[in-house]
Short mmCIF file of C-alpha atoms in Angstrom, two decimals:
data_model
loop_
_atom_site.label_atom_id
_atom_site.label_comp_id
_atom_site.label_asym_id
_atom_site.label_seq_id
_atom_site.Cartn_x
_atom_site.Cartn_y
_atom_site.Cartn_z
CA MET R 12 99.22 122.49 95.82
CA GLU R 13 101.87 120.84 94.68
CA ARG R 14 103.30 117.26 95.67
CA GLY R 15 105.46 115.28 94.07
CA GLY R 16 105.27 111.90 95.58
CA PHE R 17 100.91 112.22 96.04
CA HIS R 18 99.97 112.72 92.26
CA GLY R 19 98.50 109.16 91.92
CA TYR R 20 96.50 109.28 95.41
CA ARG R 21 92.94 110.80 95.67
CA LYS R 22 91.34 111.66 98.58
CA LEU R 23 87.26 112.00 99.00
CA SER R 24 85.07 112.80 101.14
CA VAL R 25 85.24 111.80 104.58
CA ASN R 26 80.91 110.35 104.57
CA ASN R 27 82.20 107.93 102.05
CA THR R 28 84.00 106.38 104.21
CA THR R 29 82.42 103.16 105.87
CA PRO R 30 84.37 100.88 108.34
CA SER R 31 85.52 97.25 106.55
CA PRO R 32 83.42 94.52 107.45
CA PRO R 33 85.23 91.95 110.56
CA GLY R 34 85.10 89.17 107.88
CA LEU R 35 86.60 91.11 105.49
CA ALA R 36 89.07 91.63 107.98
CA ALA R 37 89.39 88.31 108.59
CA ASN R 38 89.83 87.46 105.36
CA PHE R 39 92.83 89.38 104.57
CA LEU R 40 94.61 88.60 107.98
CA MET R 41 93.90 84.31 106.87
CA ALA R 42 94.92 85.56 103.16
CA GLU R 43 98.13 87.27 104.42
CA GLY R 44 98.83 84.21 106.41
CA SER R 45 98.73 82.06 103.35
CA MET R 46 101.11 84.00 101.29
CA ARG R 47 103.54 84.45 104.61
CA PRO R 48 106.27 82.20 103.04
CA PRO R 49 106.25 82.77 99.17
CA GLU R 50 106.51 86.39 100.53
CA PHE R 51 109.33 85.79 102.12
CA ASN R 52 111.16 83.57 99.38
CA GLN R 53 110.09 86.03 97.44
CA PRO R 54 111.25 89.49 97.93
CA ASN R 55 109.80 91.50 94.99
CA LYS R 56 105.83 90.13 94.27
CA THR R 57 105.60 91.83 91.09
CA SER R 58 103.40 90.08 89.38
CA ASN R 59 100.71 90.18 93.00
CA GLY R 60 101.55 93.75 93.10
CA GLY R 61 100.84 94.35 89.81
CA GLU R 62 96.89 92.38 89.94
CA GLU R 63 96.57 94.28 92.95
CA GLU R 64 96.94 97.60 91.39
CA CYS R 65 94.04 97.21 89.39
CA THR R 66 91.39 96.14 92.03
CA VAL R 67 92.29 99.23 94.82
CA ARG R 68 88.84 99.61 96.18
CA GLU R 69 87.58 102.65 97.94
CA GLN R 70 87.30 101.39 101.28
CA ASP R 71 90.57 99.90 100.54
CA ARG R 72 92.20 103.69 100.82
CA PHE R 73 92.10 103.18 104.48
CA MET R 74 93.22 101.07 107.63
CA PRO R 75 90.12 99.14 108.69
CA ILE R 76 88.75 100.97 111.73
CA ALA R 77 88.65 98.33 113.99
CA ASN R 78 92.33 98.02 114.11
CA VAL R 79 92.67 102.18 114.07
CA ILE R 80 90.77 101.85 116.85
CA ARG R 81 92.24 98.42 118.78
CA ILE R 82 95.40 101.09 118.89
CA MET R 83 94.32 103.99 120.01
CA ARG R 84 92.64 102.57 123.02
CA ARG R 85 95.82 100.90 124.03
CA ILE R 86 97.26 104.27 124.85
CA LEU R 87 94.39 106.30 126.04
CA PRO R 88 93.40 105.64 129.27
CA ALA R 89 90.31 103.23 130.01
CA HIS R 90 86.98 106.28 130.46
CA ALA R 91 88.13 108.06 127.20
CA LYS R 92 85.84 108.03 124.31
CA ILE R 93 86.31 108.79 121.31
CA SER R 94 84.33 110.29 118.78
CA ASP R 95 83.43 109.46 115.36
CA ASP R 96 84.46 111.78 113.18
CA SER R 97 88.53 111.39 115.40
CA LYS R 98 88.22 107.90 114.17
CA GLU R 99 87.63 108.57 110.47
CA THR R 100 90.29 111.50 111.10
CA ILE R 101 93.22 108.80 112.06
CA GLN R 102 92.48 106.89 109.86
CA GLU R 103 92.95 109.41 106.82
CA CYS R 104 96.22 110.64 108.85
CA VAL R 105 97.16 106.72 108.67
CA SER R 106 96.80 106.78 104.49
CA GLU R 107 98.65 110.16 104.56
CA TYR R 108 101.31 109.25 106.38
CA ILE R 109 102.47 106.36 104.65
CA SER R 110 101.89 108.47 101.50
CA PHE R 111 104.16 110.96 102.53
CA ILE R 112 106.76 108.21 103.49
CA THR R 113 106.43 105.95 100.40
CA GLY R 114 106.73 109.46 98.28
CA GLU R 115 109.94 109.80 99.71
CA ALA R 116 111.54 106.99 99.30
CA ASN R 117 110.35 106.33 96.44
CA GLU R 118 112.44 108.91 95.23
CA ARG R 119 115.16 107.68 96.42
CA CYS R 120 114.74 104.91 94.90
CA GLN R 121 114.44 106.58 91.39
CA ARG R 122 117.32 108.71 92.19
CA GLU R 123 119.71 105.58 92.80
CA GLN R 124 118.00 104.15 89.47
CA ARG R 125 116.50 101.35 91.68
CA LYS R 126 112.44 99.93 90.97
CA THR R 127 111.92 98.73 94.16
CA ILE R 128 111.50 100.11 97.76
CA THR R 129 113.33 98.40 100.25
CA ALA R 130 112.17 98.19 104.16
CA GLU R 131 115.86 100.77 104.03
CA ASP R 132 114.04 103.33 102.16
CA VAL R 133 111.34 103.23 103.99
CA LEU R 134 113.73 103.88 107.12
CA TRP R 135 115.85 106.30 105.68
CA ALA R 136 112.29 108.26 104.32
CA MET R 137 111.06 108.46 107.74
CA SER R 138 114.76 109.91 108.99
CA LYS R 139 114.90 112.96 106.51
CA LEU R 140 111.53 113.67 107.19
CA GLY R 141 111.72 113.82 110.86
CA PHE R 142 110.64 110.72 112.17
CA ASP R 143 113.75 110.37 114.14
CA ASP R 144 112.36 108.49 117.17
CA TYR R 145 110.98 105.88 114.78
CA ILE R 146 114.23 104.27 113.33
CA GLU R 147 115.82 102.80 116.38
CA PRO R 148 113.16 101.02 117.25
CA LEU R 149 112.20 100.00 113.36
CA THR R 150 115.65 98.89 113.29
CA LEU R 151 115.74 96.82 116.02
CA TYR R 152 112.47 95.48 114.84
CA LEU R 153 113.72 94.90 110.91
CA HIS R 154 116.60 93.06 112.66
CA ARG R 155 114.44 90.65 114.56
CA TYR R 156 112.38 90.24 112.08
CA ARG R 157 114.90 89.24 109.78
CA GLU R 158 116.31 86.99 112.75
CA LEU R 159 113.33 85.23 113.08
CA GLU R 160 112.04 85.02 109.21
CA GLY R 161 115.48 83.37 108.03
CA GLU R 162 115.74 80.88 110.84
CA ARG R 163 112.51 79.68 109.91
CA GLY R 164 113.37 79.79 106.28
CA VAL R 165 116.78 78.09 106.95
CA SER R 166 115.10 75.18 109.20
CA CYS R 167 112.67 74.63 105.72
CA SER R 168 115.46 74.91 103.63
CA ALA R 169 113.62 71.98 100.90
CA GLY R 170 109.99 73.45 101.57
CA SER R 171 111.29 76.69 100.23
CA VAL R 172 113.09 75.58 97.51
CA SER R 173 110.15 73.24 96.49
CA MET R 174 107.53 76.57 97.20
CA THR R 175 109.71 78.93 95.12
CA ASN R 176 110.10 76.38 92.28
CA GLY R 177 106.27 76.02 92.88
CA LEU R 178 105.91 79.99 92.05
CA VAL R 179 108.18 80.17 89.22
CA VAL R 180 105.96 77.38 87.18
CA LYS R 181 102.92 79.26 88.32
CA ARG R 182 103.81 82.90 87.68
CA PRO R 183 105.96 82.83 84.05
CA ASN R 184 103.13 85.11 82.85
CA GLY R 185 102.59 87.02 85.32
CA THR R 186 106.35 88.05 85.35
CA MET R 187 106.51 88.73 81.87
CA THR R 188 103.66 91.09 81.64
CA GLU R 189 105.94 92.49 84.34
CA TYR R 190 108.83 92.43 81.86
CA GLY R 191 106.52 94.17 79.38
CA ALA R 192 105.21 97.03 81.35
CA TYR R 193 108.27 98.88 82.50
CA GLY R 194 110.69 97.22 79.57
CA PRO R 195 113.51 94.93 80.27
CA VAL R 196 114.69 94.84 83.43
CA PRO R 197 118.67 93.83 84.37
CA GLY R 198 118.16 90.32 86.04
CA ILE R 199 120.40 91.80 88.97
CA HIS R 200 118.23 94.04 90.41
CA MET R 201 115.47 91.46 91.11
CA ALA R 202 118.64 89.91 92.77
CA GLN R 203 118.87 92.74 95.35
CA TYR R 204 118.19 90.96 98.58
CA HIS R 205 119.81 92.70 102.00
CA TYR R 206 119.51 89.97 104.67
CA ARG R 207 120.48 90.33 108.13
CA HIS R 208 121.60 94.00 107.92
CA GLN R 209 123.60 95.25 110.64
CA ASN R 210 122.40 99.30 110.13
CA GLY R 211 119.02 100.19 108.64
CA PHE R 212 120.97 102.43 106.88
CA VAL R 213 123.70 100.61 105.15
CA PHE R 214 123.25 98.72 102.31
CA SER R 215 125.62 95.56 102.10
CA GLY R 216 126.68 94.52 98.85
CA ASN R 217 126.05 91.76 97.53
CA GLU R 218 129.58 89.38 97.02
CA PRO R 219 131.15 89.25 93.70
CA ASN R 220 130.36 85.57 93.60
CA SER R 221 127.14 85.71 94.10
CA LYS R 222 126.73 88.54 91.23
CA MET R 223 128.57 86.51 89.15
CA SER R 224 126.42 83.51 90.45
CA GLY R 225 122.92 85.53 89.50
CA SER R 226 123.75 87.00 86.35
CA SER R 227 124.74 83.36 85.09
CA SER R 228 121.27 81.93 86.16
CA GLY R 229 119.13 85.16 84.55
CA ALA R 230 118.55 83.16 81.92
CA SER R 231 114.67 84.38 82.84
CA GLY R 232 113.79 86.90 85.19
CA ALA R 233 111.18 84.08 87.27
CA ARG R 234 114.88 82.05 87.51
CA VAL R 235 116.72 85.11 89.45
CA GLU R 236 114.14 85.11 91.93
CA VAL R 237 115.27 81.93 93.25
CA PHE R 238 118.55 83.85 94.29
CA PRO R 239 117.43 84.82 97.45
CA THR R 240 116.62 81.03 98.54
CA GLN R 241 120.64 80.75 98.78
CA GLN R 242 121.45 82.86 100.82
CA HIS R 243 119.55 81.33 103.92
CA LYS R 244 121.72 78.48 103.86
CA TYR R 245 124.71 80.37 105.71
CA MET C 15 93.52 118.77 93.40
CA ASP C 16 92.61 121.77 94.52
CA GLN C 17 88.66 121.93 93.67
CA GLN C 18 88.75 118.16 95.62
CA ASP C 19 90.48 119.37 98.90
CA HIS C 20 88.22 122.63 99.31
CA GLY C 21 85.17 119.99 98.60
CA GLN C 22 86.51 117.53 101.10
CA SER C 23 87.16 120.79 103.51
CA GLY C 24 83.70 121.45 103.06
CA ALA C 25 82.58 118.27 104.39
CA MET C 26 84.77 118.14 107.28
CA ASN C 27 83.87 121.26 108.14
CA TYR C 28 79.62 120.20 107.81
CA GLY C 29 80.85 117.01 109.88
CA THR C 30 82.40 118.31 113.27
CA ASN C 31 79.70 121.53 113.50
CA PRO C 32 78.41 119.16 116.30
CA TYR C 33 81.43 119.31 118.03
CA GLN C 34 82.83 122.41 117.34
CA THR C 35 80.01 124.02 119.31
CA ASN C 36 81.63 123.17 122.64
CA PRO C 37 85.68 123.93 121.80
CA MET C 38 84.51 127.47 120.66
CA SER C 39 82.56 128.05 123.62
CA THR C 40 85.07 127.18 126.00
CA THR C 41 87.23 129.12 124.29
CA ALA C 42 85.28 131.81 124.17
CA ALA C 43 84.62 131.96 127.59
CA THR C 44 88.43 131.11 128.51
CA VAL C 45 89.17 134.24 126.82
CA ALA C 46 86.80 136.48 128.17
CA GLY C 47 87.92 135.37 131.95
CA GLY C 48 90.77 135.60 131.04
CA ALA C 49 90.71 139.20 130.07
CA ALA C 50 87.85 139.81 133.29
CA GLN C 51 90.13 138.01 136.08
CA PRO C 52 94.14 137.94 135.37
CA GLY C 53 94.39 135.35 138.22
CA GLN C 54 92.00 133.39 136.33
CA LEU C 55 93.73 133.30 133.25
CA ALA C 56 97.67 132.82 135.24
CA PHE C 57 96.34 129.77 136.47
CA HIS C 58 95.14 128.38 133.10
CA GLN C 59 98.84 128.87 132.00
CA ILE C 60 100.17 126.81 135.05
CA HIS C 61 97.53 124.02 134.11
CA GLN C 62 98.21 124.17 130.67
CA GLN C 63 102.28 124.11 131.33
CA GLN C 64 101.46 121.61 133.79
CA GLN C 65 100.15 119.57 130.69
CA GLN C 66 102.89 119.85 129.02
CA GLN C 67 105.25 118.79 130.94
CA GLN C 68 102.98 115.40 131.23
CA LEU C 69 103.09 115.03 128.08
CA ALA C 70 106.91 115.29 127.32
CA GLN C 71 106.97 112.60 130.21
CA GLN C 72 104.19 110.54 128.89
CA LEU C 73 106.25 110.64 125.14
CA GLN C 74 109.16 109.46 126.63
CA ALA C 75 108.01 106.84 128.70
CA PHE C 76 106.03 105.76 125.20
CA TRP C 77 109.54 105.71 123.19
CA GLU C 78 111.17 103.67 125.61
CA ASN C 79 108.38 101.30 125.76
CA GLN C 80 108.21 101.08 121.76
CA PHE C 81 111.81 99.76 122.33
CA LYS C 82 111.05 97.04 125.15
CA GLU C 83 108.37 95.89 123.49
CA ILE C 84 109.72 95.04 120.53
CA GLU C 85 112.45 94.11 122.11
CA LYS C 86 110.46 91.24 123.47
CA THR C 87 108.44 90.33 119.91
CA THR C 88 108.51 86.87 118.90
CA ASP C 89 105.75 87.03 116.59
CA PHE C 90 106.34 88.52 113.24
CA LYS C 91 103.46 86.92 111.51
CA ASN C 92 100.06 89.08 113.35
CA HIS C 93 100.36 92.75 112.77
CA SER C 94 98.15 94.99 114.09
CA LEU C 95 96.97 96.41 110.47
CA PRO C 96 96.84 93.98 107.39
CA LEU C 97 100.29 93.87 105.10
CA ALA C 98 97.86 93.91 101.93
CA ARG C 99 96.10 97.07 102.33
CA ILE C 100 99.27 98.70 103.05
CA LYS C 101 100.45 97.40 100.24
CA LYS C 102 97.60 99.08 98.07
CA ILE C 103 97.89 102.72 99.78
CA MET C 104 101.53 102.28 98.99
CA LYS C 105 100.80 101.91 95.39
CA ALA C 106 98.43 103.90 94.85
CA ASP C 107 100.90 106.27 93.90
CA GLU C 108 100.98 105.85 90.23
CA ASP C 109 104.71 106.21 90.29
CA VAL C 110 105.69 102.91 93.06
CA ARG C 111 106.49 100.30 91.14
CA MET C 112 108.01 97.39 93.30
CA ILE C 113 107.77 97.31 96.78
CA SER C 114 110.14 94.26 99.07
CA ALA C 115 108.37 92.62 101.19
CA GLU C 116 109.99 93.65 103.89
CA ALA C 117 108.65 97.51 103.70
CA PRO C 118 104.67 96.58 104.51
CA VAL C 119 105.86 94.70 107.40
CA VAL C 120 108.21 97.85 108.76
CA PHE C 121 105.36 100.29 107.94
CA ALA C 122 102.72 97.98 109.69
CA ARG C 123 104.76 98.87 112.89
CA ALA C 124 105.52 102.29 111.84
CA CYS C 125 101.87 102.78 111.49
CA GLU C 126 101.21 101.35 114.71
CA MET C 127 103.66 103.85 116.47
CA PHE C 128 101.94 106.46 114.58
CA ILE C 129 98.51 106.43 115.48
CA LEU C 130 99.83 105.54 119.67
CA GLU C 131 101.68 109.19 119.05
CA LEU C 132 99.12 110.98 117.67
CA THR C 133 96.03 110.02 119.55
CA LEU C 134 98.77 110.36 123.01
CA ARG C 135 99.20 114.28 122.19
CA SER C 136 95.40 114.39 120.49
CA TRP C 137 94.58 112.60 123.87
CA ASN C 138 96.55 115.66 126.13
CA HIS C 139 94.92 118.39 124.36
CA THR C 140 91.46 116.52 125.39
CA GLU C 141 92.87 116.33 128.65
CA GLU C 142 93.46 120.50 129.08
CA ASN C 143 90.10 121.28 128.03
CA LYS C 144 88.60 119.04 130.78
CA ARG C 145 86.65 116.54 128.41
CA ARG C 146 86.91 112.63 128.07
CA THR C 147 86.20 112.61 124.61
CA LEU C 148 88.61 112.88 122.17
CA GLN C 149 87.60 114.96 119.29
CA LYS C 150 88.62 116.15 116.01
CA ASN C 151 89.90 119.05 117.15
CA ASP C 152 91.92 117.54 119.53
CA ILE C 153 93.91 115.94 116.65
CA ALA C 154 94.12 119.03 115.13
CA ALA C 155 95.80 120.19 117.66
CA ALA C 156 98.16 117.49 118.17
CA VAL C 157 99.03 118.58 114.39
CA THR C 158 99.20 121.88 114.71
CA ARG C 159 102.46 121.65 118.38
CA THR C 160 104.25 118.66 116.57
CA ASP C 161 106.28 119.83 113.61
CA ILE C 162 106.79 116.18 112.09
CA PHE C 163 102.87 115.91 111.57
CA ASP C 164 102.81 119.40 109.19
CA PHE C 165 102.24 117.10 106.23
CA LEU C 166 98.60 116.75 108.05
CA VAL C 167 97.06 120.00 107.74
CA ASP C 168 95.39 119.19 104.65
CA ILE C 169 93.62 116.42 107.28
CA VAL C 170 92.06 118.50 109.58
CA PRO C 171 89.26 121.35 109.14
CA ARG C 172 90.47 124.78 109.04
CA GLU C 173 88.16 126.10 111.37
CA ASP C 174 89.49 123.17 113.81
CA LEU C 175 92.86 125.09 113.18
CA ARG C 176 91.80 128.21 113.91
CA ASP C 177 90.43 127.18 117.02
CA GLU C 178 93.89 125.64 118.05
CA VAL C 179 95.45 129.42 117.50
CA LEU C 180 93.04 131.33 119.05
CA GLY C 181 93.64 128.82 121.89
CA SER C 182 97.19 128.78 122.18
CA ILE C 183 97.69 132.78 122.27
CA PRO C 184 97.58 132.81 125.46
CA ARG C 185 100.55 129.82 125.87
CA GLY C 186 103.28 132.28 123.71
CA THR C 187 103.30 134.22 127.45
CA VAL C 188 104.54 132.08 129.11
CA PRO C 189 108.64 130.90 129.32
CA GLU C 190 108.42 126.42 129.00
CA ALA C 191 110.75 124.73 130.77
CA ALA C 192 112.97 122.75 129.21
CA ALA C 193 112.64 118.97 129.70
CA ALA C 194 115.43 115.85 128.98
CA GLY C 195 115.71 114.75 124.96
CA TYR C 196 114.49 111.54 123.80
CA PRO C 197 117.58 109.59 124.37
CA TYR C 198 116.47 107.05 122.11
CA GLY C 199 116.15 109.61 119.13
CA TYR C 200 118.59 110.72 116.29
CA LEU C 201 119.62 113.68 114.60
CA PRO C 202 117.90 113.91 111.20
CA ALA C 203 120.02 112.53 108.56
CA GLY C 204 118.98 115.88 106.53
CA THR C 205 119.18 119.36 107.22
CA ALA C 206 114.98 120.13 107.30
CA PRO C 207 112.49 117.79 107.76
CA ILE C 208 110.80 117.99 104.41
CA GLY C 209 113.52 117.51 101.80
CA ASN C 210 112.04 117.75 98.92
CA PRO C 211 110.42 121.11 97.79
CA GLY C 212 107.68 119.71 95.55
CA MET C 213 106.26 117.86 98.82
CA VAL C 214 105.78 121.30 100.19
CA MET C 215 102.42 122.04 100.42
CA GLY C 216 102.17 126.35 100.21
CA ASN C 217 100.12 127.63 102.88
CA PRO C 218 100.77 125.34 105.65
CA GLY C 219 104.51 125.60 104.45
CA GLY C 220 104.55 129.04 105.02
CA ALA C 221 102.55 128.85 107.98
CA TYR C 222 104.76 125.95 109.73
CA PRO C 223 108.34 126.86 109.22
CA PRO C 224 110.62 123.60 108.79
CA ASN C 225 112.50 123.56 111.62
CA PRO C 226 114.57 120.95 112.14
CA TYR C 227 113.01 117.82 114.93
CA MET C 228 116.59 117.82 117.13
CA GLY C 229 114.62 114.64 119.11
CA GLN C 230 113.51 117.39 121.58
CA PRO C 231 109.49 117.97 122.88
CA MET C 232 107.74 119.99 120.13
CA TRP C 233 106.00 121.66 123.19
CA GLN C 234 109.51 123.43 123.96
CA GLN C 235 108.83 125.08 120.61
CA GLN C 236 105.56 126.75 120.55
CA ALA C 237 107.34 130.03 122.00
CA PRO C 238 108.60 130.51 118.87
CA ASP C 239 106.11 129.15 116.36
CA GLN C 240 103.33 132.25 118.05
CA PRO C 241 104.39 134.82 115.62
CA ASP C 242 104.09 132.55 112.19
CA GLN C 243 100.33 131.43 113.48
CA GLU C 244 99.47 135.36 114.61
CA ASN C 245 100.08 135.99 110.61
#
């Protein structure tokens, strides 16, 4: 069985699957919450992604089973029961779905010589793989997400700048490590940030002035990451 | 990879033994009943057809509801699924380098929709068999009946697939009425659901030709699929 995009994904026996403790899930949610502002201001979390990559654990290969069951019950009648093996099967199906779509999205990135998988790549991959019903709701979701998160960014522009500076100070080593892993990376690619798309499938190019600005400030990769903040102000 | 799959399949087979007995008995009884009493078979077919129509309506309502829910969404910080976990699964593929912060956000919502759709289609099979417990073979049935779920055939055990093939034989003889297409669907950008040959799985690919998903109910295409399953 040849699966170009999945050769790094290994599947073990279902019997080894254990649901993650509620506490652990809560920790994930809390961690995610605390990381929210940096996440928005820095679209490419390269160093963080690199760090996480080394600590992938067995139970991290699936979504938390409690979350999965909660979602399932939303569409099932009240009297419905769910067998344990079907709960685990849905868990596996979700991971397979993520890997399936990610593989297709990543191949598109590579064809276009880009290194960052964007939300548009994910939507494009879904459409390519037949999940057409998903595109319109998700495109709307993405637009609304950007509107609301963008407003927060604008209203807290000073805070955003401050946090960005802090991030730059704290992460230079991580950033350089990332560069070392992939060789020299043009700064302009890091600055590719698509804000307020009108169409989920169309990439709006950066303004020429913006590109020049990005290039001129590209003394270091970390510095270029400040660039997206400027777009919040218009 | 093949060895791992085989081992996993074995584990799945063992795990599903307690649940397979009933479906197989039901299937055998259905077949025997059908052979002995044509009226009984006709009734069963009518029931199946009604169930499929109900599913088509439920799916249409589901997608309309999804769009409306998103229109009302104001909280984008709390997701049904943890973003960090999604990112780790994405990065399990060593080819994946960097991921935009928005990609896991979109995936969180997409996976939610995926779970809901798969559960709805699986529950339809549960009701067809007049049970109240969603079982693994219900998921297998949903996978075999839905083209866009072809990539999941490795997840469901083959015994369940065989059971579904047997169970689906009578339906092939009934012409299905076409329901309205999904109002919110697009035509696929590519000509085939699976664009990359490397992504096609050998046996399942042969068994399930990649029909373009044109936003029509999947059950409408069951009749053309029958010959392939019978092969």
